[in-house]
PDB file of C-alpha atoms in Angstrom:
ATOM      1  CA  MET A   1      14.978 -24.932   2.714  1.00 85.00           C
ATOM      2  CA  GLU A   2      12.750 -24.653   5.647  1.00 93.00           C
ATOM      3  CA  ILE A   3       9.651 -22.481   5.366  1.00 96.00           C
ATOM      4  CA  ILE A   4       9.058 -20.121   8.343  1.00 96.00           C
ATOM      5  CA  LEU A   5       5.796 -18.236   9.036  1.00 97.00           C
ATOM      6  CA  ALA A   6       6.569 -15.319  11.278  1.00 96.00           C
ATOM      7  CA  SER A   7       3.013 -15.040  12.710  1.00 93.00           C
ATOM      8  CA  LYS A   8       0.905 -16.551  15.483  1.00 89.00           C
ATOM      9  CA  SER A   9      -2.296 -15.794  13.573  1.00 91.00           C
ATOM     10  CA  PRO A  10      -4.475 -18.856  13.076  1.00 92.00           C
ATOM     11  CA  ARG A  11      -5.928 -17.288   9.902  1.00 93.00           C
ATOM     12  CA  ARG A  12      -2.422 -16.821   8.265  1.00 96.00           C
ATOM     13  CA  LYS A  13      -1.470 -20.349   9.337  1.00 96.00           C
ATOM     14  CA  GLU A  14      -4.591 -21.812   7.769  1.00 96.00           C
ATOM     15  CA  LEU A  15      -4.143 -19.820   4.521  1.00 97.00           C
ATOM     16  CA  LEU A  16      -0.428 -20.636   4.164  1.00 97.00           C
ATOM     17  CA  SER A  17      -1.281 -24.363   4.626  1.00 97.00           C
ATOM     18  CA  ARG A  18      -3.003 -24.048   1.220  1.00 97.00           C
ATOM     19  CA  ILE A  19       0.441 -23.436  -0.360  1.00 97.00           C
ATOM     20  CA  PHE A  20       2.762 -25.531   1.911  1.00 96.00           C
ATOM     21  CA  LYS A  21       2.074 -28.815   3.700  1.00 94.00           C
ATOM     22  CA  ASN A  22       4.960 -28.280   6.091  1.00 95.00           C
ATOM     23  CA  PHE A  23       6.107 -25.075   7.624  1.00 96.00           C
ATOM     24  CA  LYS A  24       7.276 -23.868  10.991  1.00 95.00           C
ATOM     25  CA  ILE A  25       5.862 -20.976  13.011  1.00 96.00           C
ATOM     26  CA  VAL A  26       8.199 -18.532  14.698  1.00 94.00           C
ATOM     27  CA  GLU A  27       6.355 -15.884  16.709  1.00 86.00           C
ATOM     28  CA  SER A  28       8.301 -12.671  16.161  1.00 81.00           C
ATOM     29  CA  ALA A  29       8.303 -10.304  19.118  1.00 82.00           C
ATOM     30  CA  VAL A  30       7.772  -6.901  17.586  1.00 89.00           C
ATOM     31  CA  ASP A  31       6.617  -3.771  19.482  1.00 88.00           C
ATOM     32  CA  GLU A  32       3.912  -2.807  16.953  1.00 86.00           C
ATOM     33  CA  ALA A  33       2.839   0.125  19.101  1.00 83.00           C
ATOM     34  CA  ALA A  34       6.341   1.604  19.124  1.00 90.00           C
ATOM     35  CA  ILE A  35       6.697   1.244  15.346  1.00 91.00           C
ATOM     36  CA  THR A  36       3.323   2.786  14.807  1.00 88.00           C
ATOM     37  CA  ARG A  37       4.203   5.754  17.028  1.00 88.00           C
ATOM     38  CA  GLU A  38       7.408   6.238  15.077  1.00 92.00           C
ATOM     39  CA  LEU A  39       5.592   6.190  11.711  1.00 92.00           C
ATOM     40  CA  GLN A  40       3.000   8.709  13.049  1.00 88.00           C
ATOM     41  CA  ALA A  41       5.843  10.983  14.222  1.00 90.00           C
ATOM     42  CA  GLN A  42       7.257  10.799  10.687  1.00 93.00           C
ATOM     43  CA  ASN A  43       3.859  11.586   9.301  1.00 90.00           C
ATOM     44  CA  ALA A  44       4.178   8.392   7.094  1.00 91.00           C
ATOM     45  CA  ALA A  45       1.432   7.524   4.541  1.00 90.00           C
ATOM     46  CA  VAL A  46      -0.977   4.902   5.820  1.00 89.00           C
ATOM     47  CA  THR A  47       0.182   2.481   3.063  1.00 86.00           C
ATOM     48  CA  ALA A  48       3.708   2.498   4.768  1.00 93.00           C
ATOM     49  CA  TYR A  49       2.472   0.989   8.118  1.00 93.00           C
ATOM     50  CA  ALA A  50       1.755  -2.568   6.823  1.00 94.00           C
ATOM     51  CA  ARG A  51       5.009  -2.660   4.984  1.00 95.00           C
ATOM     52  CA  GLU A  52       7.109  -1.514   7.914  1.00 95.00           C
ATOM     53  CA  LEU A  53       5.421  -3.818  10.403  1.00 95.00           C
ATOM     54  CA  ALA A  54       5.718  -6.818   8.082  1.00 96.00           C
ATOM     55  CA  MET A  55       9.391  -6.107   7.513  1.00 95.00           C
ATOM     56  CA  ALA A  56      10.020  -5.771  11.282  1.00 95.00           C
ATOM     57  CA  LYS A  57       8.304  -9.068  11.868  1.00 95.00           C
ATOM     58  CA  ALA A  58      10.408 -10.790   9.193  1.00 95.00           C
ATOM     59  CA  GLN A  59      13.639  -9.397  10.575  1.00 94.00           C
ATOM     60  CA  ALA A  60      12.670 -10.409  14.149  1.00 94.00           C
ATOM     61  CA  ALA A  61      12.011 -13.945  13.075  1.00 94.00           C
ATOM     62  CA  LYS A  62      15.225 -14.047  11.127  1.00 93.00           C
ATOM     63  CA  ASN A  63      17.165 -13.028  14.255  1.00 92.00           C
ATOM     64  CA  GLN A  64      15.793 -15.980  16.078  1.00 92.00           C
ATOM     65  CA  LEU A  65      17.013 -18.616  13.647  1.00 91.00           C
ATOM     66  CA  ASP A  66      20.217 -20.479  13.986  1.00 86.00           C
ATOM     67  CA  SER A  67      20.708 -20.771  10.084  1.00 85.00           C
ATOM     68  CA  PRO A  68      18.582 -17.957   8.518  1.00 83.00           C
ATOM     69  CA  ALA A  69      20.267 -18.593   5.166  1.00 84.00           C
ATOM     70  CA  ASP A  70      18.614 -22.060   5.086  1.00 87.00           C
ATOM     71  CA  SER A  71      15.164 -20.624   5.629  1.00 93.00           C
ATOM     72  CA  ILE A  72      12.339 -18.935   3.671  1.00 95.00           C
ATOM     73  CA  ILE A  73      10.731 -16.499   6.043  1.00 96.00           C
ATOM     74  CA  ILE A  74       7.218 -15.153   5.343  1.00 97.00           C
ATOM     75  CA  ALA A  75       5.831 -12.337   7.426  1.00 97.00           C
ATOM     76  CA  CYS A  76       2.673 -10.226   7.074  1.00 96.00           C
ATOM     77  CA  ASP A  77       0.899  -7.256   8.383  1.00 95.00           C
ATOM     78  CA  THR A  78      -2.597  -5.918   7.780  1.00 96.00           C
ATOM     79  CA  THR A  79      -3.785  -2.425   8.390  1.00 95.00           C
ATOM     80  CA  VAL A  80      -7.173  -0.866   8.258  1.00 97.00           C
ATOM     81  CA  SER A  81      -7.616   2.844   7.566  1.00 96.00           C
ATOM     82  CA  LEU A  82     -10.478   5.264   7.245  1.00 97.00           C
ATOM     83  CA  ASP A  83      -9.817   8.731   5.981  1.00 94.00           C
ATOM     84  CA  ASP A  84      -6.085   8.261   6.309  1.00 89.00           C
ATOM     85  CA  ARG A  85      -6.443   7.240   9.994  1.00 92.00           C
ATOM     86  CA  ILE A  86      -5.201   3.898  11.047  1.00 94.00           C
ATOM     87  CA  LEU A  87      -7.627   1.685  12.975  1.00 95.00           C
ATOM     88  CA  GLY A  88      -5.619  -0.851  14.959  1.00 91.00           C
ATOM     89  CA  LYS A  89      -6.592  -3.608  17.220  1.00 92.00           C
ATOM     90  CA  PRO A  90      -9.114  -2.241  19.652  1.00 95.00           C
ATOM     91  CA  ARG A  91      -8.007  -2.133  23.270  1.00 93.00           C
ATOM     92  CA  ASN A  92     -11.413  -2.346  24.844  1.00 95.00           C
ATOM     93  CA  LEU A  93     -15.184  -2.746  24.026  1.00 96.00           C
ATOM     94  CA  ALA A  94     -15.729   0.993  23.804  1.00 97.00           C
ATOM     95  CA  GLU A  95     -12.906   1.375  21.150  1.00 97.00           C
ATOM     96  CA  ALA A  96     -14.216  -1.660  19.213  1.00 97.00           C
ATOM     97  CA  ARG A  97     -17.707  -0.117  19.140  1.00 98.00           C
ATOM     98  CA  ASN A  98     -16.388   3.270  18.082  1.00 98.00           C
ATOM     99  CA  TYR A  99     -14.421   1.732  15.228  1.00 98.00           C
ATOM    100  CA  LEU A 100     -17.361  -0.253  13.933  1.00 98.00           C
ATOM    101  CA  LEU A 101     -19.714   2.684  14.257  1.00 98.00           C
ATOM    102  CA  SER A 102     -17.256   4.919  12.320  1.00 98.00           C
ATOM    103  CA  LEU A 103     -17.039   2.322   9.542  1.00 98.00           C
ATOM    104  CA  ALA A 104     -20.871   1.977   9.155  1.00 98.00           C
ATOM    105  CA  GLY A 105     -22.022   3.250   5.681  1.00 98.00           C
ATOM    106  CA  ARG A 106     -18.491   3.987   4.708  1.00 98.00           C
ATOM    107  CA  GLU A 107     -15.811   2.453   2.506  1.00 98.00           C
ATOM    108  CA  HIS A 108     -12.439   1.849   4.125  1.00 98.00           C
ATOM    109  CA  LEU A 109      -9.072   0.505   2.937  1.00 97.00           C
ATOM    110  CA  VAL A 110      -7.538  -2.756   4.031  1.00 98.00           C
ATOM    111  CA  HIS A 111      -3.844  -3.065   3.173  1.00 97.00           C
ATOM    112  CA  SER A 112      -1.888  -6.327   3.514  1.00 97.00           C
ATOM    113  CA  VAL A 113       1.834  -6.678   2.912  1.00 97.00           C
ATOM    114  CA  ALA A 114       3.655  -9.941   2.952  1.00 97.00           C
ATOM    115  CA  VAL A 115       7.525 -10.020   3.056  1.00 96.00           C
ATOM    116  CA  VAL A 116       9.362 -12.993   1.830  1.00 97.00           C
ATOM    117  CA  LEU A 117      13.065 -13.308   2.949  1.00 94.00           C
ATOM    118  CA  LYS A 118      15.136 -15.780   0.947  1.00 91.00           C
ATOM    119  CA  GLY A 119      18.626 -15.482   2.295  1.00 85.00           C
ATOM    120  CA  GLU A 120      19.582 -11.868   1.528  1.00 86.00           C
ATOM    121  CA  GLU A 121      16.822 -11.533  -1.027  1.00 91.00           C
ATOM    122  CA  GLU A 122      13.709  -9.560  -0.041  1.00 93.00           C
ATOM    123  CA  SER A 123      10.391  -9.613  -1.896  1.00 96.00           C
ATOM    124  CA  LEU A 124       7.197  -7.616  -1.134  1.00 95.00           C
ATOM    125  CA  VAL A 125       3.679  -8.683  -1.914  1.00 96.00           C
ATOM    126  CA  ASP A 126       1.451  -5.584  -1.574  1.00 96.00           C
ATOM    127  CA  SER A 127      -2.336  -5.759  -1.817  1.00 97.00           C
ATOM    128  CA  GLN A 128      -5.119  -3.330  -1.027  1.00 97.00           C
ATOM    129  CA  THR A 129      -8.867  -3.954  -0.887  1.00 98.00           C
ATOM    130  CA  TRP A 130     -11.768  -1.540  -0.331  1.00 98.00           C
ATOM    131  CA  VAL A 131     -14.459  -2.714   2.147  1.00 98.00           C
ATOM    132  CA  ARG A 132     -17.928  -1.069   2.569  1.00 98.00           C
ATOM    133  CA  PHE A 133     -19.951  -1.640   5.627  1.00 98.00           C
ATOM    134  CA  PHE A 134     -23.807  -1.507   5.636  1.00 98.00           C
ATOM    135  CA  GLN A 135     -25.445   1.835   6.409  1.00 98.00           C
ATOM    136  CA  MET A 136     -26.472   2.350  10.048  1.00 98.00           C
ATOM    137  CA  ASP A 137     -29.902   1.206  10.843  1.00 98.00           C
ATOM    138  CA  GLU A 138     -31.477  -0.930  13.590  1.00 97.00           C
ATOM    139  CA  ALA A 139     -30.204  -4.197  12.071  1.00 97.00           C
ATOM    140  CA  MET A 140     -26.653  -2.790  11.695  1.00 98.00           C
ATOM    141  CA  ALA A 141     -26.650  -1.371  15.243  1.00 98.00           C
ATOM    142  CA  ALA A 142     -27.811  -4.745  16.611  1.00 97.00           C
ATOM    143  CA  GLU A 143     -25.101  -6.544  14.615  1.00 97.00           C
ATOM    144  CA  ILE A 144     -22.445  -4.252  15.864  1.00 98.00           C
ATOM    145  CA  GLU A 145     -23.540  -4.838  19.475  1.00 97.00           C
ATOM    146  CA  ARG A 146     -23.519  -8.585  19.025  1.00 97.00           C
ATOM    147  CA  TYR A 147     -20.097  -8.492  17.544  1.00 97.00           C
ATOM    148  CA  VAL A 148     -18.454  -6.230  20.076  1.00 96.00           C
ATOM    149  CA  ASN A 149     -19.763  -8.347  22.891  1.00 95.00           C
ATOM    150  CA  SER A 150     -18.021 -11.401  21.470  1.00 94.00           C
ATOM    151  CA  PRO A 151     -14.228 -12.058  21.755  1.00 92.00           C
ATOM    152  CA  SER A 152     -13.791 -11.500  18.050  1.00 92.00           C
ATOM    153  CA  PRO A 153     -12.842  -7.845  17.632  1.00 94.00           C
ATOM    154  CA  TYR A 154      -9.816  -7.611  19.915  1.00 91.00           C
ATOM    155  CA  ASP A 155      -7.129  -9.328  17.949  1.00 90.00           C
ATOM    156  CA  LYS A 156      -8.001  -7.872  14.537  1.00 93.00           C
ATOM    157  CA  ALA A 157      -7.016  -4.542  12.819  1.00 94.00           C
ATOM    158  CA  GLY A 158     -10.081  -2.373  12.519  1.00 96.00           C
ATOM    159  CA  GLY A 159     -11.934  -4.512  15.017  1.00 97.00           C
ATOM    160  CA  TYR A 160     -13.483  -7.064  12.753  1.00 97.00           C
ATOM    161  CA  GLY A 161     -12.815 -10.275  10.829  1.00 96.00           C
ATOM    162  CA  ILE A 162     -14.442 -10.839   7.467  1.00 97.00           C
ATOM    163  CA  GLN A 163     -13.976 -14.650   7.771  1.00 95.00           C
ATOM    164  CA  GLU A 164     -16.294 -14.846  10.729  1.00 93.00           C
ATOM    165  CA  ALA A 165     -19.376 -12.982  12.129  1.00 95.00           C
ATOM    166  CA  GLY A 166     -17.785  -9.645  11.004  1.00 96.00           C
ATOM    167  CA  ALA A 167     -18.931 -10.638   7.480  1.00 97.00           C
ATOM    168  CA  PHE A 168     -22.421  -9.678   8.564  1.00 98.00           C
ATOM    169  CA  LEU A 169     -21.272  -6.073   8.775  1.00 98.00           C
ATOM    170  CA  ILE A 170     -20.025  -5.943   5.237  1.00 98.00           C
ATOM    171  CA  GLU A 171     -22.100  -4.825   2.194  1.00 98.00           C
ATOM    172  CA  SER A 172     -19.383  -5.206  -0.420  1.00 98.00           C
ATOM    173  CA  ILE A 173     -15.713  -5.435  -1.203  1.00 98.00           C
ATOM    174  CA  ARG A 174     -13.599  -4.212  -4.112  1.00 98.00           C
ATOM    175  CA  GLY A 175     -10.492  -6.240  -4.343  1.00 98.00           C
ATOM    176  CA  ASP A 176      -9.115  -9.516  -2.879  1.00 97.00           C
ATOM    177  CA  TYR A 177     -10.979 -11.334  -0.228  1.00 98.00           C
ATOM    178  CA  TYR A 178      -7.788 -12.858   1.299  1.00 97.00           C
ATOM    179  CA  THR A 179      -6.182  -9.417   1.651  1.00 97.00           C
ATOM    180  CA  VAL A 180      -9.012  -8.641   4.152  1.00 97.00           C
ATOM    181  CA  VAL A 181      -8.419 -11.919   6.013  1.00 96.00           C
ATOM    182  CA  GLY A 182      -4.746 -11.058   6.443  1.00 95.00           C
ATOM    183  CA  LEU A 183      -2.676 -12.806   3.718  1.00 97.00           C
ATOM    184  CA  PRO A 184      -2.921 -11.939  -0.059  1.00 97.00           C
ATOM    185  CA  LEU A 185      -2.910 -15.578  -0.992  1.00 97.00           C
ATOM    186  CA  ALA A 186      -2.847 -15.617  -4.814  1.00 97.00           C
ATOM    187  CA  LYS A 187      -0.197 -12.758  -4.973  1.00 97.00           C
ATOM    188  CA  LEU A 188       1.883 -14.600  -2.500  1.00 97.00           C
ATOM    189  CA  LYS A 189       1.725 -17.772  -4.379  1.00 97.00           C
ATOM    190  CA  ARG A 190       2.853 -16.003  -7.557  1.00 97.00           C
ATOM    191  CA  CYS A 191       5.790 -14.362  -5.721  1.00 96.00           C
ATOM    192  CA  LEU A 192       6.822 -17.731  -4.355  1.00 96.00           C
ATOM    193  CA  ASP A 193       6.662 -19.188  -7.896  1.00 95.00           C
ATOM    194  CA  GLU A 194       8.802 -16.422  -9.306  1.00 94.00           C
ATOM    195  CA  LEU A 195      11.426 -17.092  -6.576  1.00 92.00           C
ATOM    196  CA  ASP A 196      11.344 -20.809  -7.394  1.00 90.00           C
ATOM    197  CA  ILE A 197      10.318 -21.589  -3.831  1.00 89.00           C
ATOM    198  CA  ILE A 198       7.454 -23.807  -4.804  1.00 76.00           C
TER     199      ILE A 198
END
């Protein structure tokens, strides 16, 4: 069986390499904005977003394969929400700054869902972690400005990455670190064990 990672994220690639030595990357073309708009129109719970997006990525990758029955497809999505409002990938510097300023001194939810497709069998790995940013003060304001003026915020939900300089914004977390990075590693490993994939 060939292992497929349906993601172009270098972070997910690095994390999955801790479980598998060899796997193939298939970038799934999914219109995340359209799915998000549809979920918003349905007034879906914020916890539904990561699940629906991960499933869409897995199905899109499956549709690209010649023999999907001979592959294990792993797809993942991560959402960041504050007060039941999804904070996606910021489109520009102003939006990145607004996201991080709104998170200062607050606890927010990071929700990661991994979908594992094994033939017609579907398994979900669902993980949530609470992240608290430092209170706003001069040091925090300077850290936010340094961060938003780097390339880092623009390909990450919520506008920050815990595994890089975004860590300097974070006072504490309640839950799994890897969920915040973007792939709930230990839960995924357990799921793969249960499916006899490893």
